[in-house]
Coordinates of C-alpha atoms and ligand atoms in Angstrom, one line a residue:
X1 CA -9.3 13.1 4.4
X2 CA -12.7 13.7 2.8
X3 CA -14.4 10.8 1.0
X4 CA -16.0 11.4 -2.4
X5 CA -18.3 9.2 -4.5
X6 CA -19.9 9.5 -7.9
X7 CA -22.4 7.2 -9.6
X8 CA -23.9 6.9 -13.1
X9 CA -26.1 3.8 -13.4
X10 CA -29.6 2.3 -13.0
X11 CA -30.0 2.0 -9.3
X12 CA -31.2 4.8 -7.0
X13 CA -28.2 7.1 -6.9
X14 CA -29.1 8.3 -3.4
X15 CA -28.9 4.8 -2.1
X16 CA -25.7 4.0 -3.8
X17 CA -24.1 7.3 -2.6
X18 CA -25.2 7.0 1.0
X19 CA -24.0 3.4 1.2
X20 CA -20.7 4.5 -0.4
X21 CA -20.4 7.4 2.0
X22 CA -21.0 5.0 4.9
X23 CA -18.1 2.9 3.6
X24 CA -16.0 6.1 3.4
X25 CA -17.0 7.8 6.6
X26 CA -13.6 6.9 8.2
X27 CA -12.1 9.5 5.8
X28 CA -13.9 12.4 7.4
X29 CA -17.1 13.0 9.3
X30 CA -17.4 16.7 10.0
X31 CA -20.3 17.0 7.5
X32 CA -21.8 15.1 4.6
X33 CA -23.9 15.7 1.5
X34 CA -25.2 14.2 -1.7
X35 CA -26.3 15.7 -5.0
X36 CA -28.5 13.9 -7.4
X37 CA -29.8 14.6 -10.8
X38 CA -33.6 15.0 -11.0
X39 CA -34.8 15.8 -14.5
X40 CA -32.6 18.7 -15.7
X41 CA -32.0 19.9 -12.1
X42 CA -29.5 18.7 -9.6
X43 CA -30.7 18.6 -6.0
X44 CA -28.5 18.8 -3.0
X45 CA -29.0 17.5 0.5
X46 CA -26.2 18.3 3.0
X47 CA -25.7 18.6 6.7
X48 CA -23.0 19.3 9.3
X49 CA -22.2 16.4 11.5
X50 CA -22.1 12.7 10.8
X51 CA -23.7 10.8 7.9
X52 CA -26.7 9.7 10.1
X53 CA -28.0 13.3 9.8
X54 CA -28.4 12.9 6.1
X55 CA -29.9 9.5 6.4
X56 CA -32.5 11.0 8.8
X57 CA -33.2 13.8 6.3
X58 CA -34.0 11.3 3.5
X59 CA -36.1 9.2 5.9
X60 CA -38.1 12.2 6.9
X61 CA -38.4 13.4 3.3
X62 CA -41.7 12.8 1.6
X63 CA -41.0 9.6 -0.3
X64 CA -42.7 11.0 -3.4
X65 CA -40.2 13.8 -3.4
X66 CA -37.3 11.4 -2.8
X67 CA -35.8 11.0 -6.1
X68 CA -35.5 7.9 -8.2
X69 CA -32.4 9.5 -9.5
X70 CA -29.7 7.4 -11.0
X71 CA -26.8 9.8 -11.3
X72 CA -25.2 11.7 -8.4
X73 CA -22.2 12.6 -6.3
X74 CA -21.6 12.6 -2.5
X75 CA -19.0 13.7 0.0
X76 CA -18.0 13.2 3.6
X77 CA -15.8 16.0 4.9
X78 CA -12.7 16.5 7.0
X79 CA -12.6 20.3 7.3
X80 CA -9.5 22.1 6.2
X81 CA -10.7 25.5 4.9
X82 CA -13.8 26.7 6.8
X83 CA -15.6 25.3 9.8
X84 CA -17.6 22.1 9.6
X85 CA -20.9 23.8 9.0
X86 CA -23.8 22.9 6.6
X87 CA -22.8 26.0 4.5
X88 CA -19.3 24.6 4.0
X89 CA -20.4 21.0 3.5
X90 CA -20.1 19.6 0.0
X91 CA -21.5 19.3 -2.7
X92 CA -21.2 22.9 -3.6
X93 CA -23.3 24.5 -6.3
X94 CA -22.2 27.4 -8.5
X95 CA -24.7 28.1 -11.2
X96 CA -25.2 24.9 -13.2
X97 CA -22.1 23.2 -11.7
X98 CA -22.2 21.0 -8.7
X99 CA -19.0 19.5 -7.2
X100 CA -17.3 17.7 -4.4
X101 CA -13.6 18.0 -3.6
X102 CA -10.9 16.3 -1.6
X103 CA -7.6 17.9 -0.8
X104 CA -6.3 21.4 -0.7
X105 CA -6.3 24.2 -3.3
X106 CA -3.1 25.9 -2.3
X107 CA -3.6 29.0 -4.5
X108 CA -7.1 29.5 -3.3
X109 CA -6.5 33.1 -2.1
X110 CA -5.3 34.3 -5.5
X111 CA -8.1 32.4 -7.2
X112 CA -10.7 33.9 -4.8
X113 CA -9.4 37.5 -5.3
X114 CA -9.5 37.1 -9.1
X115 CA -13.0 35.5 -9.1
X116 CA -14.3 38.3 -6.8
X117 CA -12.9 40.9 -9.2
X118 CA -14.9 39.2 -11.9
X119 CA -18.1 39.6 -9.8
X120 CA -18.4 36.1 -8.3
X121 CA -19.5 35.8 -4.7
X122 CA -18.6 32.5 -3.0
X123 CA -21.2 31.4 -0.5
X124 CA -18.9 29.2 1.7
X125 CA -15.5 29.6 3.4
X126 CA -14.1 26.6 1.5
X127 CA -11.4 26.5 -1.1
X128 CA -13.5 23.8 -2.9
X129 CA -16.4 26.0 -4.0
X130 CA -14.0 28.2 -6.0
X131 CA -13.5 25.4 -8.5
X132 CA -17.2 25.7 -9.6
X133 CA -16.6 29.4 -10.5
X134 CA -13.5 28.5 -12.4
X135 CA -15.6 26.0 -14.5
X136 CA -18.3 28.7 -15.1
X137 CA -15.6 31.1 -16.4
X138 CA -14.4 28.4 -18.8
X139 CA -17.9 27.7 -19.9
X140 CA -18.3 31.4 -20.8
X141 CA -15.6 30.8 -23.4
X142 CA -17.9 28.4 -25.1
X143 CA -16.0 25.3 -24.1
X144 CA -17.7 21.9 -23.6
X145 CA -18.4 20.8 -20.1
X146 CA -15.5 18.3 -20.2
X147 CA -13.0 20.9 -21.5
X148 CA -14.3 23.6 -19.1
X149 CA -13.6 21.2 -16.2
X150 CA -10.3 20.2 -17.6
X151 CA -9.0 23.8 -18.1
X152 CA -10.4 25.0 -14.8
X153 CA -8.6 22.1 -13.0
X154 CA -5.3 23.2 -14.6
X155 CA -5.6 26.5 -12.6
X156 CA -5.4 24.7 -9.3
X157 CA -2.3 24.2 -7.3
X158 CA -2.0 21.5 -4.6
X159 CA -2.9 17.9 -4.2
X160 CA -6.6 17.3 -4.7
X161 CA -9.3 15.5 -6.5
X162 CA -12.7 16.7 -7.7
X163 CA -15.9 15.1 -8.9
X164 CA -18.2 17.3 -10.9
X165 CA -21.7 17.4 -12.5
X166 CA -23.5 19.9 -14.6
X167 CA -27.2 20.7 -15.0
X168 CA -26.6 21.3 -18.6
X169 CA -24.9 18.0 -19.2
X170 CA -27.1 15.4 -17.6
X171 CA -26.0 11.7 -17.1
X172 CA -22.4 12.7 -16.8
X173 CA -20.0 12.7 -13.8
X174 CA -16.4 13.8 -14.2
X175 CA -13.7 13.0 -11.7
X176 CA -10.1 14.3 -11.8
X177 CA -7.3 13.1 -9.7
X178 CA -4.2 15.1 -8.8
X179 CA -2.6 13.8 -5.6
X180 CA -5.6 12.8 -3.6
X181 CA -6.7 9.3 -4.6
X182 CA -9.6 8.4 -6.9
X183 CA -10.7 5.0 -8.1
X184 CA -13.2 4.1 -10.8
X185 CA -15.1 0.9 -11.5
X186 CA -17.8 -0.6 -13.7
X187 CA -20.2 -3.3 -12.5
X188 CA -21.5 -6.1 -14.6
X189 CA -24.6 -4.0 -15.6
X190 CA -22.4 -1.2 -16.8
X191 CA -23.0 1.2 -13.9
X192 CA -20.0 3.4 -13.2
X193 CA -18.7 4.3 -9.7
X194 CA -16.0 6.8 -8.7
X195 CA -14.7 7.0 -5.1
X196 CA -11.7 8.1 -3.1
X197 CA -11.1 4.5 -1.9
X198 CA -12.2 1.2 -3.3
X199 CA -14.5 0.3 -0.4
X200 CA -17.7 1.8 -1.8
X201 CA -17.2 -0.2 -5.0
X202 CA -16.9 -3.5 -3.3
X203 CA -20.6 -3.9 -3.0
X204 CA -20.9 -3.8 -6.8
X205 CA -17.6 -4.8 -8.4
X206 CA -14.1 -5.9 -7.6
X207 CA -12.6 -4.5 -10.8
X208 CA -11.2 -1.1 -10.3
X209 CA -8.9 1.4 -12.0
X210 CA -6.8 3.6 -9.8
X211 CA -6.5 6.9 -11.6
X212 CA -3.1 8.3 -12.0
X213 CA -2.3 11.9 -11.2
X214 CA -3.6 14.1 -14.0
X215 CA -6.2 11.6 -15.1
X216 CA -9.7 12.6 -15.8
X217 CA -12.5 9.9 -15.6
X218 CA -15.6 10.7 -17.6
X219 CA -18.5 8.6 -16.6
X220 CA -21.5 8.6 -18.9
X221 CA -24.3 6.2 -19.7
X222 CA -22.4 5.2 -22.8
X223 CA -19.3 4.1 -20.7
X224 CA -16.2 5.2 -18.8
X225 CA -13.3 6.9 -20.4
X226 CA -10.0 8.2 -19.1
X227 CA -8.3 11.3 -20.5
X228 CA -5.2 13.3 -19.7
X229 CA -6.3 16.5 -18.0
X230 CA -3.6 18.6 -19.7
X231 CA -3.9 17.3 -23.3
X232 CA -7.5 16.0 -23.2
X233 CA -6.3 12.9 -25.1
X234 CA -7.8 9.5 -24.2
X235 CA -5.5 7.3 -22.1
X236 CA -5.7 3.6 -21.3
X237 CA -5.6 2.5 -17.7
X238 CA -5.1 -0.9 -16.2
X239 CA -8.0 -2.5 -14.3
X240 CA -7.0 -4.4 -11.2
X241 CA -9.0 -7.0 -9.3
X242 CA -9.4 -6.1 -5.6
X243 CA -8.5 -8.8 -3.1
X244 CA -10.9 -7.4 -0.5
X245 CA -14.4 -8.8 0.2
X246 CA -17.6 -7.1 1.4
X247 CA -17.5 -9.1 4.6
X248 CA -14.3 -7.4 5.5
X249 CA -15.8 -4.0 5.4
X250 CA -18.8 -5.0 7.6
X251 CA -18.7 -5.1 11.4
X252 CA -20.0 -8.7 11.5
X253 CA -21.6 -8.5 14.9
X254 CA -18.8 -6.6 16.6
X255 CA -19.8 -3.3 18.2
X256 CA -16.9 -1.5 16.5
X257 CA -14.6 -1.9 13.6
X258 CA -11.7 -1.4 15.9
X259 CA -12.6 -4.4 18.0
X260 CA -13.2 -6.5 15.0
X261 CA -9.9 -5.5 13.6
X262 CA -8.1 -6.3 16.8
X263 CA -9.6 -9.8 16.7
X264 CA -8.6 -10.1 13.0
X265 CA -4.9 -9.7 13.7
X266 CA -3.9 -13.4 13.8
X267 CA -5.5 -13.9 10.4
X268 CA -4.0 -10.7 9.1
X269 CA -0.6 -11.8 10.2
X270 CA -0.9 -15.2 8.5
X271 CA -2.1 -13.6 5.3
X272 CA 0.8 -11.1 5.5
X273 CA 3.3 -13.9 5.9
X274 CA 1.7 -16.0 3.1
X275 CA 1.7 -13.2 0.7
X276 CA 5.3 -12.2 1.4
X277 CA 7.0 -15.6 1.6
X278 CA 7.8 -18.0 -1.1
X279 CA 7.1 -21.3 0.7
X280 CA 8.5 -23.4 -2.1
X281 CA 11.9 -21.8 -1.6
X282 CA 13.7 -24.1 0.9
X283 CA 15.8 -21.3 2.5
X284 CA 14.6 -19.9 5.8
X285 CA 12.8 -16.6 5.4
X286 CA 12.4 -16.8 1.7
X287 CA 10.8 -13.5 0.6
X288 CA 8.7 -13.9 -2.5
X289 CA 10.6 -12.3 -5.3
X290 CA 9.8 -8.8 -6.5
X291 CA 11.8 -5.6 -7.3
X292 CA 11.5 -4.4 -3.7
X293 CA 13.3 -7.5 -2.4
X294 CA 16.4 -6.8 -4.6
X295 CA 16.4 -3.1 -3.5
X296 CA 16.1 -4.2 0.1
X297 CA 18.8 -6.8 0.0
X298 CA 21.2 -4.5 -1.8
X299 CA 20.7 -1.6 0.7
X300 CA 23.6 -0.5 2.8
X301 CA 21.3 1.2 5.2
X302 CA 17.6 1.7 5.7
X303 CA 15.6 4.8 6.4
X304 CA 12.1 4.0 7.5
X305 CA 9.9 7.1 7.0
X306 CA 6.4 7.2 8.4
X307 CA 3.8 9.0 10.5
X308 CA 1.9 8.0 13.7
X309 CA 1.4 4.3 14.3
X310 CA 3.4 3.4 11.2
X311 CA 6.3 5.2 12.7
X312 CA 6.1 3.2 15.9
X313 CA 5.9 -0.1 13.9
X314 CA 9.0 1.1 12.1
X315 CA 10.7 1.7 15.5
X316 CA 10.1 -1.9 16.4
X317 CA 11.6 -2.9 13.0
X318 CA 14.7 -0.9 13.8
X319 CA 15.4 -3.1 17.0
X320 CA 15.2 -6.3 15.0
X321 CA 17.0 -5.2 11.9
X322 CA 19.9 -3.8 13.9
X323 CA 20.1 -6.5 16.5
X324 CA 19.8 -9.6 14.3
X325 CA 20.5 -8.5 10.8
X326 CA 23.1 -5.8 11.6
X327 CA 21.6 -3.4 9.1
X328 CA 21.8 0.3 10.1
X329 CA 18.2 1.4 10.3
X330 CA 17.0 5.0 10.9
X331 CA 13.4 5.8 11.6
X332 CA 12.0 9.2 11.2
X333 CA 8.8 11.1 11.1
X334 CA 8.1 12.0 7.4
X335 CA 7.1 15.6 8.4
X336 CA 10.5 16.1 10.0
X337 CA 12.7 14.2 7.5
X338 CA 11.2 16.2 4.7
X339 CA 12.7 19.4 5.8
X340 CA 16.1 18.1 6.9
X341 CA 19.1 17.6 4.7
X342 CA 20.0 14.1 5.8
X343 CA 23.3 12.4 5.0
X344 CA 22.4 9.3 3.0
X345 CA 24.7 6.6 1.7
X346 CA 24.6 6.1 -2.0
X347 CA 23.1 2.6 -1.5
X348 CA 20.6 3.8 1.2
X349 CA 17.1 2.5 0.7
X350 CA 14.3 5.0 1.7
X351 CA 11.2 3.1 2.8
X352 CA 7.8 4.8 3.1
X353 CA 5.8 2.9 5.7
X354 CA 2.1 3.8 5.4
X355 CA -1.0 1.7 5.9
X356 CA -3.0 3.9 3.5
X357 CA -0.2 4.5 1.1
X358 CA -1.5 8.0 0.7
X359 CA -0.1 10.0 3.6
X360 CA 1.0 13.3 2.2
X361 CA 4.2 13.8 4.2
X362 CA 5.5 10.3 3.6
X363 CA 4.7 10.5 -0.1
X364 CA 6.5 13.8 -0.4
X365 CA 9.7 12.4 1.2
X366 CA 9.7 9.5 -1.3
X367 CA 9.1 11.8 -4.3
X368 CA 11.9 14.2 -3.2
X369 CA 14.4 11.4 -2.7
X370 CA 13.4 9.5 -5.8
X371 CA 14.1 12.7 -7.8
X372 CA 17.5 12.8 -6.2
X373 CA 18.2 9.3 -7.5
X374 CA 17.7 7.4 -4.3
X375 CA 16.2 3.9 -4.2
X376 CA 12.8 3.9 -2.6
X377 CA 10.4 1.2 -1.4
X378 CA 7.1 1.0 0.4
X379 CA 5.3 -0.9 3.0
X380 CA 1.6 -0.4 2.5
X381 CA -1.7 -2.1 3.2
X382 CA -3.3 -0.9 0.0
X383 CA -2.4 -2.3 -3.4
X384 CA -2.7 0.4 -5.9
X385 CA -2.0 3.2 -3.4
X386 CA 0.1 6.1 -4.6
X387 CA 3.0 5.3 -2.3
X388 CA 3.1 1.7 -3.4
X389 CA 2.9 2.7 -7.1
X390 CA 5.5 5.4 -7.0
X391 CA 8.3 3.6 -5.2
X392 CA 10.8 1.2 -6.8
X393 CA 9.3 -1.8 -5.0
X394 CA 6.3 -2.3 -2.7
X395 CA 5.8 -4.8 0.2
X396 CA 2.2 -5.3 1.2
X397 CA 0.7 -6.1 4.5
X398 CA -2.4 -8.2 3.9
X399 CA -4.4 -6.9 6.8
X400 CA -7.5 -6.3 4.7
X401 CA -9.3 -3.1 4.8
X402 CA -8.8 -1.2 8.1
X403 CA -11.9 0.9 8.7
X404 CA -11.5 1.9 12.4
X405 CA -9.6 5.2 12.4
X406 CA -7.2 4.0 15.0
X407 CA -4.7 1.7 13.4
X408 CA -4.5 -1.8 14.8
X409 CA -4.0 -4.7 12.4
X410 CA -2.0 -2.6 10.1
X411 CA 0.5 -1.9 12.9
X412 CA 0.8 -5.6 13.8
X413 CA 1.2 -6.6 10.2
X414 CA 3.8 -3.9 9.5
X415 CA 5.8 -5.4 12.4
X416 CA 5.3 -8.7 10.7
X417 CA 6.9 -7.4 7.5
X418 CA 9.9 -6.1 9.4
X419 CA 10.3 -9.5 11.1
X420 CA 10.4 -11.1 7.6
X421 CA 12.9 -8.6 6.4
X422 CA 15.1 -9.3 9.5
X423 CA 15.0 -13.0 8.8
X424 CA 15.7 -12.5 5.1
X425 CA 18.8 -10.4 5.9
X426 CA 20.0 -13.0 8.3
X427 CA 19.6 -15.6 5.7
X428 CA 21.4 -13.7 3.0
X429 CA 24.1 -12.0 4.8
X430 CA 24.7 -14.6 7.5
X431 CA 25.9 -11.8 9.8
X432 CA 23.8 -12.7 12.8
X433 CA 21.9 -15.7 14.1
X434 CA 18.5 -16.2 15.5
X435 CA 17.9 -19.9 16.3
X436 CA 14.4 -20.9 15.7
X437 CA 13.2 -17.4 14.6
X438 CA 11.4 -18.7 11.5
X439 CA 9.6 -21.4 13.4
X440 CA 8.5 -19.0 16.1
X441 CA 7.5 -16.4 13.4
X442 CA 5.2 -18.8 11.6
X443 CA 3.8 -20.0 14.9
X444 CA 3.1 -16.5 16.1
X445 CA -0.4 -16.1 14.6
X446 CA -1.6 -19.2 16.5
X447 CA -0.2 -17.8 19.8
X448 CA -2.1 -14.6 19.2
X449 CA -5.3 -16.4 18.3
X450 CA -5.2 -18.3 21.5
X451 CA -4.3 -15.2 23.4
X452 CA -7.4 -13.4 22.0
X453 CA -9.6 -16.4 22.7
X454 CA -12.2 -15.9 25.5
X455 CA -10.7 -18.8 27.4
X456 CA -7.5 -16.9 27.9
X457 CA -9.4 -14.4 30.1
X458 CA -7.3 -11.6 28.8
X459 CA -10.1 -9.3 27.7
X460 CA -11.8 -9.6 31.1
X461 CA -8.5 -8.7 32.9
X462 CA -8.0 -5.7 30.7
X463 CA -11.6 -4.6 31.1
X464 CA -11.1 -4.8 34.9
X465 CA -8.0 -2.7 34.7
X466 CA -9.8 -0.1 32.6
X467 CA -12.8 0.0 35.0
X468 CA -10.5 0.6 37.9
X469 CA -8.6 3.4 36.3
X470 CA -11.1 5.2 34.1
X471 CA -11.4 8.2 36.4
X472 CA -7.6 8.8 36.6
X473 CA -6.2 12.0 35.2
X474 CA -3.2 10.7 33.3
X475 CA -1.6 7.6 31.9
X476 CA 2.0 6.7 31.3
X477 CA 2.9 3.7 29.2
X478 CA 6.5 2.7 29.9
X479 CA 8.8 0.1 28.5
X480 CA 12.4 -0.5 27.4
X481 CA 13.9 -1.9 24.3
X482 CA 11.4 -3.1 21.8
X483 CA 8.6 -2.5 24.4
X484 CA 9.4 1.2 24.2
X485 CA 7.7 1.7 20.8
X486 CA 4.8 -0.3 22.1
X487 CA 4.6 2.2 25.0
X488 CA 4.5 5.0 22.5
X489 CA 1.8 3.2 20.5
X490 CA -0.3 2.5 23.6
X491 CA -0.3 6.2 24.5
X492 CA -1.2 7.2 21.0
X493 CA -4.1 4.8 20.9
X494 CA -5.4 6.0 24.3
X495 CA -5.2 9.7 23.3
X496 CA -6.8 9.0 20.0
X497 CA -9.9 7.1 21.1
X498 CA -10.4 7.8 24.8
X499 CA -9.3 11.5 24.7
X500 CA -7.2 11.2 27.9
X501 CA -3.8 12.5 28.5
X502 CA -1.4 9.7 27.9
X503 CA 2.4 9.5 27.4
X504 CA 4.6 6.8 26.1
X505 CA 8.1 6.8 27.8
X506 CA 11.2 4.9 27.7
X507 CA 11.2 3.6 31.3
X508 CA 14.7 4.8 31.9
X509 CA 13.8 8.3 31.0
X510 CA 11.1 8.8 33.7
X511 CA 13.4 10.0 36.3
X512 CA 14.8 12.7 33.9
X513 CA 11.6 14.7 34.3
X514 CA 8.2 13.2 34.0
X515 CA 8.5 11.4 37.4
X516 CA 7.5 14.8 38.8
X517 CA 4.0 14.2 37.5
X518 CA 3.6 10.9 39.2
X519 CA 1.0 10.7 42.1
X520 CA -2.0 8.6 43.0
X521 CA -4.0 10.1 40.2
X522 CA -1.7 8.8 37.5
X523 CA -1.7 5.3 36.0
X524 CA 1.5 3.7 34.9
X525 CA 1.2 0.8 32.5
X526 CA 4.4 -1.0 32.6
X527 CA 5.3 -3.2 29.6
X528 CA 7.8 -5.6 31.2
X529 CA 7.9 -8.9 29.3
X530 CA 10.5 -11.5 30.2
X531 CA 13.4 -10.1 28.2
X532 CA 16.9 -8.6 28.6
X533 CA 15.4 -5.3 29.7
X534 CA 12.9 -6.6 32.3
X535 CA 15.0 -6.1 35.4
X536 CA 15.8 -2.5 34.6
X537 CA 12.2 -1.8 33.9
X538 CA 11.2 -3.2 37.2
X539 CA 13.7 -0.9 39.0
X540 CA 12.0 2.0 37.2
X541 CA 8.7 0.7 38.3
X542 CA 9.8 0.6 42.0
X543 CA 10.4 4.3 41.6
X544 CA 6.9 5.1 40.4
X545 CA 5.3 2.8 42.9
X546 CA 7.0 4.7 45.7
X547 CA 5.3 7.8 44.5
X548 CA 1.8 6.4 44.7
X549 CA 0.9 5.7 41.0
X550 CA -1.7 3.1 40.1
X551 CA 0.2 0.4 38.3
X552 CA -0.9 -2.0 35.6
X553 CA 1.8 -4.6 35.0
X554 CA 2.1 -6.4 31.7
X555 CA 4.5 -9.3 31.8
X556 CA 5.3 -13.0 32.0
X557 CA 2.8 -15.0 34.0
X558 CA 5.6 -16.3 36.1
X559 CA 6.8 -12.9 37.1
X560 CA 5.9 -12.8 40.8
X561 CA 7.8 -9.6 41.5
X562 CA 6.0 -7.6 38.8
X563 CA 2.7 -9.0 40.0
X564 CA 3.4 -7.9 43.6
X565 CA 4.2 -4.4 42.4
X566 CA 1.1 -4.1 40.2
X567 CA -2.4 -3.2 41.2
X568 CA -3.6 -5.0 38.1
X569 CA -1.6 -7.6 36.2
X570 CA -2.0 -8.7 32.5
X571 CA -0.1 -11.9 31.7
X572 CA 1.5 -12.3 28.3
X573 CA 1.8 -15.6 26.5
X574 CA 5.2 -17.2 27.0
X575 CA 7.3 -16.9 23.8
X576 CA 10.7 -18.4 23.3
X577 CA 12.0 -15.5 21.5
X578 CA 11.8 -12.4 23.7
X579 CA 11.7 -10.0 20.8
X580 CA 8.4 -11.3 19.6
X581 CA 6.7 -10.1 22.8
X582 CA 5.8 -6.9 21.0
X583 CA 3.0 -8.8 19.2
X584 CA 0.9 -9.8 22.2
X585 CA 1.9 -6.5 23.8
X586 CA 0.3 -4.6 21.0
X587 CA -3.0 -6.6 21.6
X588 CA -2.8 -5.5 25.3
X589 CA -2.4 -1.8 24.6
X590 CA -5.0 -1.8 21.8
X591 CA -7.6 -3.6 24.0
X592 CA -6.8 -1.4 27.0
X593 CA -7.4 1.8 25.0
X594 CA -10.6 0.2 23.5
X595 CA -12.0 -0.7 26.9
X596 CA -11.2 2.6 28.4
X597 CA -12.7 4.5 25.5
X598 CA -15.9 2.3 25.7
X599 CA -16.2 3.3 29.4
X600 CA -15.8 6.9 28.4
X601 CA -18.4 6.5 25.7
X602 CA -16.4 8.1 22.9
X603 CA -17.0 7.4 19.2
X604 CA -14.3 4.7 18.9
X605 CA -14.3 4.1 15.2
X606 CA -14.5 7.8 14.3
X607 CA -12.7 9.7 17.0
X608 CA -13.1 13.5 17.0
X609 CA -10.9 15.6 14.8
X610 CA -9.3 12.6 13.1
X611 CA -9.5 11.0 9.7
X612 CA -8.0 7.8 8.5
X613 CA -6.0 8.9 5.5
X614 CA -4.0 12.1 6.0
X615 CA -3.6 13.5 2.6
X616 CA -2.7 17.0 3.6
X617 CA 0.6 18.1 5.1
Ligands
F6R1 C1 -3.1 6.1 14.6 C2 -3.2 6.3 13.2 C3 -2.3 7.3 12.6 C4 -1.7 6.8 11.3 C5 -0.9 7.9 10.6 C6 -0.2 7.3 9.4 O1 -3.9 5.1 15.0 O2 -3.9 5.7 12.5 O3 -1.4 7.8 13.4 O4 -0.8 5.7 11.7 O5 -1.7 8.9 10.2 O6 -1.0 6.8 8.4 P1 -0.5 5.8 7.3 O7 0.0 4.6 7.9 O8 -1.7 5.5 6.5 O9 0.5 6.6 6.6

């Protein structure tokens, strides 16, 4: 939610900021803006709508006026308080102070009332702007800029981060993190960057510091310093080397990041296996040793806590972990779990599953339970993310940066992690058996690579099915067993990027209500791979066929019956282990949503109303 950048260096600040915002646009795209120092003034350009509006503005601007400024801040917004208008866009100016903000100021009503009593008149509907007035109030008490920002920040309640400049303190950008992520980095020329995610820094440096909550980063020409926002004392922070490359955050010829990321899945899975397995260890499924592995292996039961797509990946994990490894596994939406009073075993492990590692609800659950003395772990795609740092042990998917707002490769690699866990439990506890599971697991990326290859013809078949159904009014994805979470994920993808009504249903549940909706205007995408559930799913399919639905069958190439029932048929690769069908199935549901959204002409990488990292509750 909201992307913020800050820069103090020798390049054109506007160029660095705009490029940085481009890298962060997936965090929010309701409005954008930049502020840059020009002499002892700070100028602001902002606009509602996407970043291209600001780009146009700078293009149209008389180049002589266009600043060769080398200090500035920028913002791309996902609106919480106030509509996505230019007025509400960041940066906000209050007197000499200019700021950008990400997150929520929970006590903004009290702050606003108090400020208005003191004669201040906010110009926007945002909570963010109020912070500027708080800084001005502190400056009235003759505090330095740094102290004024520090004390003003202490008045805020809620998770947020701010980046601030002052016309009276040129060449200085201050960032504070409390909850919402903020990273800082210095390039080889000594230029300093601040951003909500590391992506904008990758063009200049791979060495970054993830600020801790309560950290203040002070960027000046003389260098970068970290202080504690409460005490004002200097603190030392560890620099980490990013594993990501610039190529990974470019589209590389693909029309959308989402498509690129779908095609990256085989590599992402290999990388995830490689980074989580200790291949020197001769046992099968040898998880590379770290504190998370011990927590996992000692757990009496698992609680996988997640939101959205990460929740569906966790549901797949539950099937495997219970079936093969006999580990009781509960999966729950973080936003629900948080307000329940669940019964947990003393040795229960609470696992936050989160691509970004920043999702507010998931983080809140982990914090609450950690406080209560429970063991916690994380599955995340971002090293250095809050969730990965605050849990007792983190497992990382190595999907590389996922820029498309719709999760794809993170979903598939999260399933990859659960598969490794299942194998590791099997190995250690010897409670179940899965002949050849490891061999099939390591072979899986190759199967997926071939499946995605043009020669498989899969994309064409999916395109054809999308073309034939694009005008239909509703879509049901149905499946049983581990295909059921895939049905849920397929419906979520389609809603997200194609804006059509779609539902994921357990095939057996259709006749308990939703079958009433089935007619010739409805498409049923039936996920019926060759597995123990296939026959039952086919019976359910007969029921919808009789009611006139358009049917897209997804199953084994040898399944004549399914093909006869389907108007369109998408063959899956044949896998020995039926449980691994979820991997190619996920490619099918992703590509189908992608193709349908392409036909609808939606903004696939930045679907309306969404943001990649949901850092508000
Ligand atoms: C769907 C999607 C969201 C996220 C959800 C959780 O395509 O991207 O549903 O899966 O917001 O995000 P993380 O995994 O970052 O916690």
